[in-house]
């Protein structure tokens, strides 16, 4: 797999870079961003750089790889902790990739929902689950000075993706966190629209991508941290954290969900707590 470096910016002693590569999984060109902390570089006196663990970040509806990297303020703490960050796009893109016929923001381009679509015309390109779990990590391991210690986090639709992927792959990720996740997409308008179009009418197929359903059958999970703002405009209709609380309570698994008073759905919320999430992940990545 070949990559094209399309941007590079020095940040807190490390490097923020963007790359294009052709994805065999998605059948199109994909862009992702990576922050490499200063620990990977050779020291000024010739000390060798080291390999570092990786945090994968999944963004929400309408976002790209750029939103988190530019707005969250994570580089400073990643540089201190010696953790790389990889931020993929939220869906396949390109002239041949289908989009919502009405141009809606909550489906199609920018809204891959981190599932493997089985319905046409989406099945050819919308396979974000396989891309995040398999293809992208393989490329990152091949091209960058990183270890095989990975964690995953995300926001909103990306929070759904992080929780779901972490629950389905507990041996692959050392820890999981989420900001404002869509907790029970089978019962939320955003999730119902996406699942019906990508996966068809079989609700058993939907269960494979719903965190509340996955918790019910989980035998073990990585350590999980979830933050939710009490003043989030999508709290009641779309996010439904109370359903996640009930699912966790019945499972007895290791899980912390915090309601943060006064915070909304924005990157101001993410920026306020990203350091705590980064330290949470580092504590497990470095064990």
mmCIF file of N, CA and C in Angstrom, residues 10-123:
data_model
loop_
_atom_site.group_PDB
_atom_site.id
_atom_site.type_symbol
_atom_site.label_atom_id
_atom_site.label_comp_id
_atom_site.label_asym_id
_atom_site.label_seq_id
_atom_site.Cartn_x
_atom_site.Cartn_y
_atom_site.Cartn_z
ATOM 1 N N UNK A 10 4.646 21.054 12.026
ATOM 2 C CA UNK A 10 5.291 20.820 13.315
ATOM 3 C C UNK A 10 4.310 21.201 14.420
ATOM 4 N N UNK A 11 4.238 20.375 15.467
ATOM 5 C CA UNK A 11 3.294 20.640 16.550
ATOM 6 C C UNK A 11 3.813 20.026 17.841
ATOM 7 N N UNK A 12 4.092 20.861 18.844
ATOM 8 C CA UNK A 12 4.561 20.412 20.157
ATOM 9 C C UNK A 12 5.734 19.441 20.054
ATOM 10 N N UNK A 13 6.649 19.747 19.158
ATOM 11 C CA UNK A 13 7.855 18.949 19.006
ATOM 12 C C UNK A 13 7.688 17.728 18.124
ATOM 13 N N UNK A 14 6.444 17.408 17.767
ATOM 14 C CA UNK A 14 6.182 16.280 16.884
ATOM 15 C C UNK A 14 5.697 16.764 15.528
ATOM 16 N N UNK A 15 5.047 15.870 14.796
ATOM 17 C CA UNK A 15 4.565 16.203 13.458
ATOM 18 C C UNK A 15 3.115 15.785 13.275
ATOM 19 N N UNK A 16 2.326 16.719 12.764
ATOM 20 C CA UNK A 16 0.973 16.441 12.299
ATOM 21 C C UNK A 16 1.028 16.312 10.782
ATOM 22 N N UNK A 17 0.624 15.151 10.270
ATOM 23 C CA UNK A 17 0.698 14.906 8.833
ATOM 24 C C UNK A 17 -0.632 14.351 8.323
ATOM 25 N N UNK A 18 -0.902 14.635 7.048
ATOM 26 C CA UNK A 18 -2.040 14.057 6.352
ATOM 27 C C UNK A 18 -1.549 13.214 5.183
ATOM 28 N N UNK A 19 -2.258 12.116 4.929
ATOM 29 C CA UNK A 19 -1.885 11.211 3.848
ATOM 30 C C UNK A 19 -3.115 10.803 3.042
ATOM 31 N N UNK A 20 -2.908 10.590 1.764
ATOM 32 C CA UNK A 20 -3.860 9.906 0.901
ATOM 33 C C UNK A 20 -3.340 8.512 0.610
ATOM 34 N N UNK A 21 -4.225 7.546 0.498
ATOM 35 C CA UNK A 21 -3.844 6.214 0.034
ATOM 36 C C UNK A 21 -5.063 5.572 -0.606
ATOM 37 N N UNK A 22 -4.821 4.619 -1.481
ATOM 38 C CA UNK A 22 -5.937 3.891 -2.078
ATOM 39 C C UNK A 22 -6.335 2.751 -1.157
ATOM 40 N N UNK A 23 -7.616 2.702 -0.803
ATOM 41 C CA UNK A 23 -8.129 1.655 0.069
ATOM 42 C C UNK A 23 -8.745 0.536 -0.754
ATOM 43 N N UNK A 24 -8.182 -0.658 -0.648
ATOM 44 C CA UNK A 24 -8.765 -1.825 -1.305
ATOM 45 C C UNK A 24 -10.106 -2.185 -0.665
ATOM 46 N N UNK A 25 -10.211 -1.964 0.642
ATOM 47 C CA UNK A 25 -11.448 -2.291 1.354
ATOM 48 C C UNK A 25 -12.611 -1.433 0.880
ATOM 49 N N UNK A 26 -12.350 -0.138 0.687
ATOM 50 C CA UNK A 26 -13.412 0.807 0.342
ATOM 51 C C UNK A 26 -13.507 1.080 -1.156
ATOM 52 N N UNK A 27 -12.498 0.660 -1.907
ATOM 53 C CA UNK A 27 -12.529 0.846 -3.346
ATOM 54 C C UNK A 27 -12.439 2.294 -3.773
ATOM 55 N N UNK A 28 -11.681 3.088 -3.033
ATOM 56 C CA UNK A 28 -11.528 4.498 -3.368
ATOM 57 C C UNK A 28 -10.307 5.045 -2.631
ATOM 58 N N UNK A 29 -9.929 6.268 -2.959
ATOM 59 C CA UNK A 29 -8.848 6.943 -2.243
ATOM 60 C C UNK A 29 -9.360 7.438 -0.902
ATOM 61 N N UNK A 30 -8.564 7.267 0.141
ATOM 62 C CA UNK A 30 -8.941 7.716 1.484
ATOM 63 C C UNK A 30 -7.857 8.621 2.056
ATOM 64 N N UNK A 31 -8.283 9.550 2.888
ATOM 65 C CA UNK A 31 -7.361 10.438 3.578
ATOM 66 C C UNK A 31 -7.411 10.153 5.074
ATOM 67 N N UNK A 32 -6.264 10.221 5.722
ATOM 68 C CA UNK A 32 -6.229 10.142 7.175
ATOM 69 C C UNK A 32 -5.133 11.058 7.690
ATOM 70 N N UNK A 33 -5.220 11.390 8.964
ATOM 71 C CA UNK A 33 -4.223 12.229 9.619
ATOM 72 C C UNK A 33 -3.529 11.425 10.706
ATOM 73 N N UNK A 34 -2.262 11.751 10.953
ATOM 74 C CA UNK A 34 -1.521 11.109 12.029
ATOM 75 C C UNK A 34 -0.697 12.161 12.752
ATOM 76 N N UNK A 35 -0.736 12.113 14.075
ATOM 77 C CA UNK A 35 0.175 12.924 14.885
ATOM 78 C C UNK A 35 1.226 11.994 15.462
ATOM 79 N N UNK A 36 2.500 12.285 15.153
ATOM 80 C CA UNK A 36 3.625 11.523 15.688
ATOM 81 C C UNK A 36 4.329 12.374 16.732
ATOM 82 N N UNK A 37 4.370 11.928 17.989
ATOM 83 C CA UNK A 37 4.977 12.725 19.051
ATOM 84 C C UNK A 37 6.496 12.764 18.913
ATOM 85 N N UNK A 38 7.149 13.673 19.626
ATOM 86 C CA UNK A 38 8.605 13.840 19.457
ATOM 87 C C UNK A 38 9.419 12.614 19.838
ATOM 88 N N UNK A 39 8.862 11.712 20.620
ATOM 89 C CA UNK A 39 9.616 10.529 21.054
ATOM 90 C C UNK A 39 10.042 9.626 19.901
ATOM 91 N N UNK A 40 9.396 9.735 18.747
ATOM 92 C CA UNK A 40 9.735 8.844 17.640
ATOM 93 C C UNK A 40 10.965 9.317 16.869
ATOM 94 N N UNK A 41 11.398 10.564 17.117
ATOM 95 C CA UNK A 41 12.507 11.119 16.358
ATOM 96 C C UNK A 41 13.842 10.878 17.041
ATOM 97 N N UNK A 42 14.879 10.881 16.254
ATOM 98 C CA UNK A 42 16.234 10.761 16.797
ATOM 99 C C UNK A 42 16.565 12.002 17.613
ATOM 100 N N UNK A 43 17.210 11.820 18.770
ATOM 101 C CA UNK A 43 17.576 12.933 19.627
ATOM 102 C C UNK A 43 18.714 13.753 19.041
ATOM 103 N N UNK A 44 18.909 14.947 19.584
ATOM 104 C CA UNK A 44 19.927 15.858 19.044
ATOM 105 C C UNK A 44 21.336 15.324 19.250
ATOM 106 N N UNK A 45 21.501 14.383 20.183
ATOM 107 C CA UNK A 45 22.812 13.776 20.414
ATOM 108 C C UNK A 45 22.895 12.369 19.816
ATOM 109 N N UNK A 46 21.996 12.075 18.893
ATOM 110 C CA UNK A 46 22.037 10.794 18.203
ATOM 111 C C UNK A 46 21.280 9.676 18.870
ATOM 112 N N UNK A 47 20.546 9.994 19.978
ATOM 113 C CA UNK A 47 19.756 8.948 20.622
ATOM 114 C C UNK A 47 18.666 8.476 19.666
ATOM 115 N N UNK A 48 18.468 7.177 19.570
ATOM 116 C CA UNK A 48 17.459 6.681 18.624
ATOM 117 C C UNK A 48 16.042 7.011 19.092
ATOM 118 N N UNK A 49 15.154 7.217 18.150
ATOM 119 C CA UNK A 49 13.753 7.366 18.490
ATOM 120 C C UNK A 49 13.153 6.023 18.894
ATOM 121 N N UNK A 50 11.967 6.066 19.457
ATOM 122 C CA UNK A 50 11.306 4.847 19.909
ATOM 123 C C UNK A 50 9.963 4.684 19.202
ATOM 124 N N UNK A 51 9.471 3.472 19.217
ATOM 125 C CA UNK A 51 8.111 3.233 18.755
ATOM 126 C C UNK A 51 7.128 3.596 19.864
ATOM 127 N N UNK A 52 5.968 4.107 19.466
ATOM 128 C CA UNK A 52 4.989 4.573 20.444
ATOM 129 C C UNK A 52 3.641 3.890 20.202
ATOM 130 N N UNK A 53 2.797 3.809 21.245
ATOM 131 C CA UNK A 53 1.450 3.257 21.058
ATOM 132 C C UNK A 53 0.553 4.236 20.302
ATOM 133 N N UNK A 54 -0.631 3.770 19.893
ATOM 134 C CA UNK A 54 -1.507 4.545 19.013
ATOM 135 C C UNK A 54 -2.910 4.681 19.599
ATOM 136 N N UNK A 55 -3.439 5.891 19.534
ATOM 137 C CA UNK A 55 -4.855 6.132 19.791
ATOM 138 C C UNK A 55 -5.544 6.402 18.459
ATOM 139 N N UNK A 56 -6.538 5.586 18.121
ATOM 140 C CA UNK A 56 -7.358 5.818 16.933
ATOM 141 C C UNK A 56 -8.559 6.673 17.337
ATOM 142 N N UNK A 57 -8.795 7.754 16.575
ATOM 143 C CA UNK A 57 -9.908 8.662 16.857
ATOM 144 C C UNK A 57 -10.912 8.610 15.716
ATOM 145 N N UNK A 58 -12.189 8.367 16.037
ATOM 146 C CA UNK A 58 -13.261 8.309 15.062
ATOM 147 C C UNK A 58 -14.160 9.532 15.226
ATOM 148 N N UNK A 59 -14.303 10.312 14.176
ATOM 149 C CA UNK A 59 -15.081 11.555 14.239
ATOM 150 C C UNK A 59 -16.555 11.311 13.942
ATOM 151 N N UNK A 60 -17.351 12.372 14.112
ATOM 152 C CA UNK A 60 -18.797 12.285 13.996
ATOM 153 C C UNK A 60 -19.328 12.727 12.642
ATOM 154 N N UNK A 61 -20.641 12.795 12.554
ATOM 155 C CA UNK A 61 -21.338 13.169 11.330
ATOM 156 C C UNK A 61 -20.806 14.472 10.757
ATOM 157 N N UNK A 62 -20.636 14.498 9.456
ATOM 158 C CA UNK A 62 -20.178 15.642 8.651
ATOM 159 C C UNK A 62 -18.684 15.914 8.796
ATOM 160 N N UNK A 63 -17.989 15.226 9.696
ATOM 161 C CA UNK A 63 -16.581 15.544 9.970
ATOM 162 C C UNK A 63 -15.647 14.818 8.997
ATOM 163 N N UNK A 64 -14.391 15.239 9.014
ATOM 164 C CA UNK A 64 -13.305 14.584 8.292
ATOM 165 C C UNK A 64 -12.192 14.290 9.291
ATOM 166 N N UNK A 65 -11.016 13.928 8.792
ATOM 167 C CA UNK A 65 -9.863 13.713 9.662
ATOM 168 C C UNK A 65 -9.402 15.003 10.341
ATOM 169 N N UNK A 66 -9.801 16.168 9.806
ATOM 170 C CA UNK A 66 -9.235 17.426 10.270
ATOM 171 C C UNK A 66 -9.862 17.957 11.552
ATOM 172 N N UNK A 67 -11.136 17.647 11.803
ATOM 173 C CA UNK A 67 -11.839 18.293 12.912
ATOM 174 C C UNK A 67 -11.157 18.069 14.244
ATOM 175 N N UNK A 68 -10.896 16.804 14.572
ATOM 176 C CA UNK A 68 -10.276 16.503 15.857
ATOM 177 C C UNK A 68 -8.869 17.061 15.943
ATOM 178 N N UNK A 69 -8.086 16.859 14.906
ATOM 179 C CA UNK A 69 -6.685 17.279 14.951
ATOM 180 C C UNK A 69 -6.553 18.784 15.124
ATOM 181 N N UNK A 70 -7.460 19.557 14.560
ATOM 182 C CA UNK A 70 -7.354 21.009 14.622
ATOM 183 C C UNK A 70 -8.052 21.621 15.834
ATOM 184 N N UNK A 71 -9.088 20.961 16.352
ATOM 185 C CA UNK A 71 -9.929 21.587 17.366
ATOM 186 C C UNK A 71 -9.795 21.030 18.780
ATOM 187 N N UNK A 72 -9.365 19.784 18.914
ATOM 188 C CA UNK A 72 -9.449 19.130 20.220
ATOM 189 C C UNK A 72 -8.338 19.525 21.182
ATOM 190 N N UNK A 73 -7.205 19.999 20.660
ATOM 191 C CA UNK A 73 -6.093 20.343 21.531
ATOM 192 C C UNK A 73 -5.395 19.134 22.121
ATOM 193 N N UNK A 74 -5.359 18.039 21.373
ATOM 194 C CA UNK A 74 -4.795 16.793 21.899
ATOM 195 C C UNK A 74 -3.294 16.665 21.691
ATOM 196 N N UNK A 75 -2.705 17.453 20.796
ATOM 197 C CA UNK A 75 -1.294 17.275 20.469
ATOM 198 C C UNK A 75 -0.377 17.497 21.670
ATOM 199 N N UNK A 76 -0.665 18.498 22.464
ATOM 200 C CA UNK A 76 0.221 18.812 23.594
ATOM 201 C C UNK A 76 0.336 17.624 24.534
ATOM 202 N N UNK A 77 -0.786 17.055 24.914
ATOM 203 C CA UNK A 77 -0.744 15.954 25.869
ATOM 204 C C UNK A 77 -0.233 14.685 25.216
ATOM 205 N N UNK A 78 -0.533 14.491 23.916
ATOM 206 C CA UNK A 78 0.011 13.330 23.201
ATOM 207 C C UNK A 78 1.531 13.401 23.146
ATOM 208 N N UNK A 79 2.072 14.619 22.965
ATOM 209 C CA UNK A 79 3.520 14.802 22.944
ATOM 210 C C UNK A 79 4.129 14.478 24.303
ATOM 211 N N UNK A 80 3.471 14.908 25.367
ATOM 212 C CA UNK A 80 3.964 14.618 26.715
ATOM 213 C C UNK A 80 3.944 13.120 27.004
ATOM 214 N N UNK A 81 2.858 12.444 26.607
ATOM 215 C CA UNK A 81 2.672 11.044 26.956
ATOM 216 C C UNK A 81 3.363 10.087 25.993
ATOM 217 N N UNK A 82 3.773 10.576 24.833
ATOM 218 C CA UNK A 82 4.386 9.710 23.844
ATOM 219 C C UNK A 82 3.390 8.760 23.202
ATOM 220 N N UNK A 83 2.257 9.327 22.749
ATOM 221 C CA UNK A 83 1.203 8.546 22.098
ATOM 222 C C UNK A 83 0.942 9.130 20.718
ATOM 223 N N UNK A 84 0.940 8.284 19.701
ATOM 224 C CA UNK A 84 0.547 8.718 18.359
ATOM 225 C C UNK A 84 -0.979 8.746 18.270
ATOM 226 N N UNK A 85 -1.505 9.625 17.420
ATOM 227 C CA UNK A 85 -2.942 9.696 17.172
ATOM 228 C C UNK A 85 -3.180 9.507 15.679
ATOM 229 N N UNK A 86 -4.105 8.633 15.337
ATOM 230 C CA UNK A 86 -4.497 8.416 13.948
ATOM 231 C C UNK A 86 -5.976 8.742 13.808
ATOM 232 N N UNK A 87 -6.307 9.635 12.877
ATOM 233 C CA UNK A 87 -7.686 10.063 12.666
ATOM 234 C C UNK A 87 -8.087 9.811 11.211
ATOM 235 N N UNK A 88 -8.881 8.792 10.943
ATOM 236 C CA UNK A 88 -9.359 8.548 9.590
ATOM 237 C C UNK A 88 -10.530 9.463 9.243
ATOM 238 N N UNK A 89 -10.928 9.447 7.984
ATOM 239 C CA UNK A 89 -12.143 10.129 7.557
ATOM 240 C C UNK A 89 -13.351 9.343 8.071
ATOM 241 N N UNK A 90 -14.539 9.944 7.939
ATOM 242 C CA UNK A 90 -15.758 9.338 8.465
ATOM 243 C C UNK A 90 -16.510 8.490 7.441
ATOM 244 N N UNK A 91 -16.080 8.502 6.210
ATOM 245 C CA UNK A 91 -16.726 7.680 5.179
ATOM 246 C C UNK A 91 -15.834 7.637 3.958
ATOM 247 N N UNK A 92 -16.108 6.715 3.029
ATOM 248 C CA UNK A 92 -15.447 6.810 1.724
ATOM 249 C C UNK A 92 -15.927 8.060 0.997
ATOM 250 N N UNK A 93 -15.117 8.543 0.058
ATOM 251 C CA UNK A 93 -15.491 9.733 -0.716
ATOM 252 C C UNK A 93 -14.976 9.572 -2.144
ATOM 253 N N UNK A 94 -15.495 10.382 -3.044
ATOM 254 C CA UNK A 94 -15.034 10.358 -4.431
ATOM 255 C C UNK A 94 -16.192 10.389 -5.403
ATOM 256 N N UNK A 95 -15.874 10.623 -6.663
ATOM 257 C CA UNK A 95 -16.907 10.768 -7.691
ATOM 258 C C UNK A 95 -17.756 9.518 -7.853
ATOM 259 N N UNK A 96 -17.170 8.347 -7.654
ATOM 260 C CA UNK A 96 -17.929 7.115 -7.837
ATOM 261 C C UNK A 96 -18.580 6.583 -6.583
ATOM 262 N N UNK A 97 -18.477 7.313 -5.471
ATOM 263 C CA UNK A 97 -19.036 6.863 -4.197
ATOM 264 C C UNK A 97 -20.442 7.442 -4.034
ATOM 265 N N UNK A 98 -21.468 6.611 -3.838
ATOM 266 C CA UNK A 98 -22.830 7.128 -3.725
ATOM 267 C C UNK A 98 -23.029 7.966 -2.480
ATOM 268 N N UNK A 99 -23.973 8.887 -2.561
ATOM 269 C CA UNK A 99 -24.311 9.784 -1.455
ATOM 270 C C UNK A 99 -25.820 9.751 -1.261
ATOM 271 N N UNK A 100 -26.291 10.334 -0.179
ATOM 272 C CA UNK A 100 -27.722 10.482 0.037
ATOM 273 C C UNK A 100 -28.339 11.267 -1.114
ATOM 274 N N UNK A 101 -29.437 10.762 -1.653
ATOM 275 C CA UNK A 101 -30.044 11.375 -2.844
ATOM 276 C C UNK A 101 -30.474 12.808 -2.596
ATOM 277 N N UNK A 102 -30.811 13.135 -1.350
ATOM 278 C CA UNK A 102 -31.267 14.480 -1.019
ATOM 279 C C UNK A 102 -30.176 15.318 -0.375
ATOM 280 N N UNK A 103 -28.966 14.772 -0.312
ATOM 281 C CA UNK A 103 -27.854 15.513 0.262
ATOM 282 C C UNK A 103 -27.944 15.715 1.756
ATOM 283 N N UNK A 104 -28.624 14.826 2.455
ATOM 284 C CA UNK A 104 -28.767 14.953 3.904
ATOM 285 C C UNK A 104 -27.416 14.755 4.595
ATOM 286 N N UNK A 105 -27.223 15.429 5.732
ATOM 287 C CA UNK A 105 -25.945 15.362 6.441
ATOM 288 C C UNK A 105 -25.774 14.071 7.215
ATOM 289 N N UNK A 106 -26.872 13.368 7.507
ATOM 290 C CA UNK A 106 -26.802 12.224 8.419
ATOM 291 C C UNK A 106 -26.773 10.872 7.717
ATOM 292 N N UNK A 107 -26.479 10.881 6.413
ATOM 293 C CA UNK A 107 -26.343 9.624 5.687
ATOM 294 C C UNK A 107 -25.487 9.857 4.460
ATOM 295 N N UNK A 108 -24.769 8.805 4.031
ATOM 296 C CA UNK A 108 -23.929 8.923 2.847
ATOM 297 C C UNK A 108 -22.581 9.532 3.188
ATOM 298 N N UNK A 109 -22.092 10.413 2.318
ATOM 299 C CA UNK A 109 -20.769 11.005 2.515
ATOM 300 C C UNK A 109 -20.692 11.704 3.872
ATOM 301 N N UNK A 110 -19.627 11.386 4.616
ATOM 302 C CA UNK A 110 -19.456 11.949 5.947
ATOM 303 C C UNK A 110 -20.207 11.212 7.025
ATOM 304 N N UNK A 111 -20.917 10.138 6.655
ATOM 305 C CA UNK A 111 -21.765 9.441 7.625
ATOM 306 C C UNK A 111 -21.702 7.931 7.424
ATOM 307 N N UNK A 112 -20.505 7.376 7.456
ATOM 308 C CA UNK A 112 -20.345 5.947 7.211
ATOM 309 C C UNK A 112 -20.780 5.048 8.338
ATOM 310 N N UNK A 113 -20.914 5.590 9.558
ATOM 311 C CA UNK A 113 -21.391 4.874 10.742
ATOM 312 C C UNK A 113 -20.540 3.667 11.125
ATOM 313 N N UNK A 114 -19.379 3.502 10.508
ATOM 314 C CA UNK A 114 -18.407 2.484 10.904
ATOM 315 C C UNK A 114 -18.984 1.060 10.837
ATOM 316 N N UNK A 115 -19.854 0.818 9.853
ATOM 317 C CA UNK A 115 -20.403 -0.513 9.617
ATOM 318 C C UNK A 115 -19.908 -1.027 8.269
ATOM 319 N N UNK A 116 -20.120 -2.308 8.010
ATOM 320 C CA UNK A 116 -19.914 -2.880 6.683
ATOM 321 C C UNK A 116 -21.268 -2.971 6.000
ATOM 322 N N UNK A 117 -21.524 -2.098 5.050
ATOM 323 C CA UNK A 117 -22.806 -2.103 4.361
ATOM 324 C C UNK A 117 -22.985 -3.389 3.565
ATOM 325 N N UNK A 118 -24.223 -3.872 3.538
ATOM 326 C CA UNK A 118 -24.554 -5.071 2.769
ATOM 327 C C UNK A 118 -25.569 -4.785 1.663
ATOM 328 N N UNK A 119 -26.179 -3.594 1.684
ATOM 329 C CA UNK A 119 -27.216 -3.243 0.717
ATOM 330 C C UNK A 119 -26.639 -2.382 -0.408
ATOM 331 N N UNK A 120 -27.204 -2.540 -1.588
ATOM 332 C CA UNK A 120 -26.813 -1.695 -2.723
ATOM 333 C C UNK A 120 -27.535 -0.361 -2.656
ATOM 334 N N UNK A 121 -26.881 0.719 -3.128
ATOM 335 C CA UNK A 121 -25.571 0.774 -3.792
ATOM 336 C C UNK A 121 -24.410 0.990 -2.828
ATOM 337 N N UNK A 122 -24.611 0.740 -1.551
ATOM 338 C CA UNK A 122 -23.642 1.105 -0.515
ATOM 339 C C UNK A 122 -22.589 0.037 -0.275
ATOM 340 N N UNK A 123 -22.893 -1.234 -0.599
ATOM 341 C CA UNK A 123 -22.032 -2.341 -0.191
ATOM 342 C C UNK A 123 -20.633 -2.281 -0.799
#
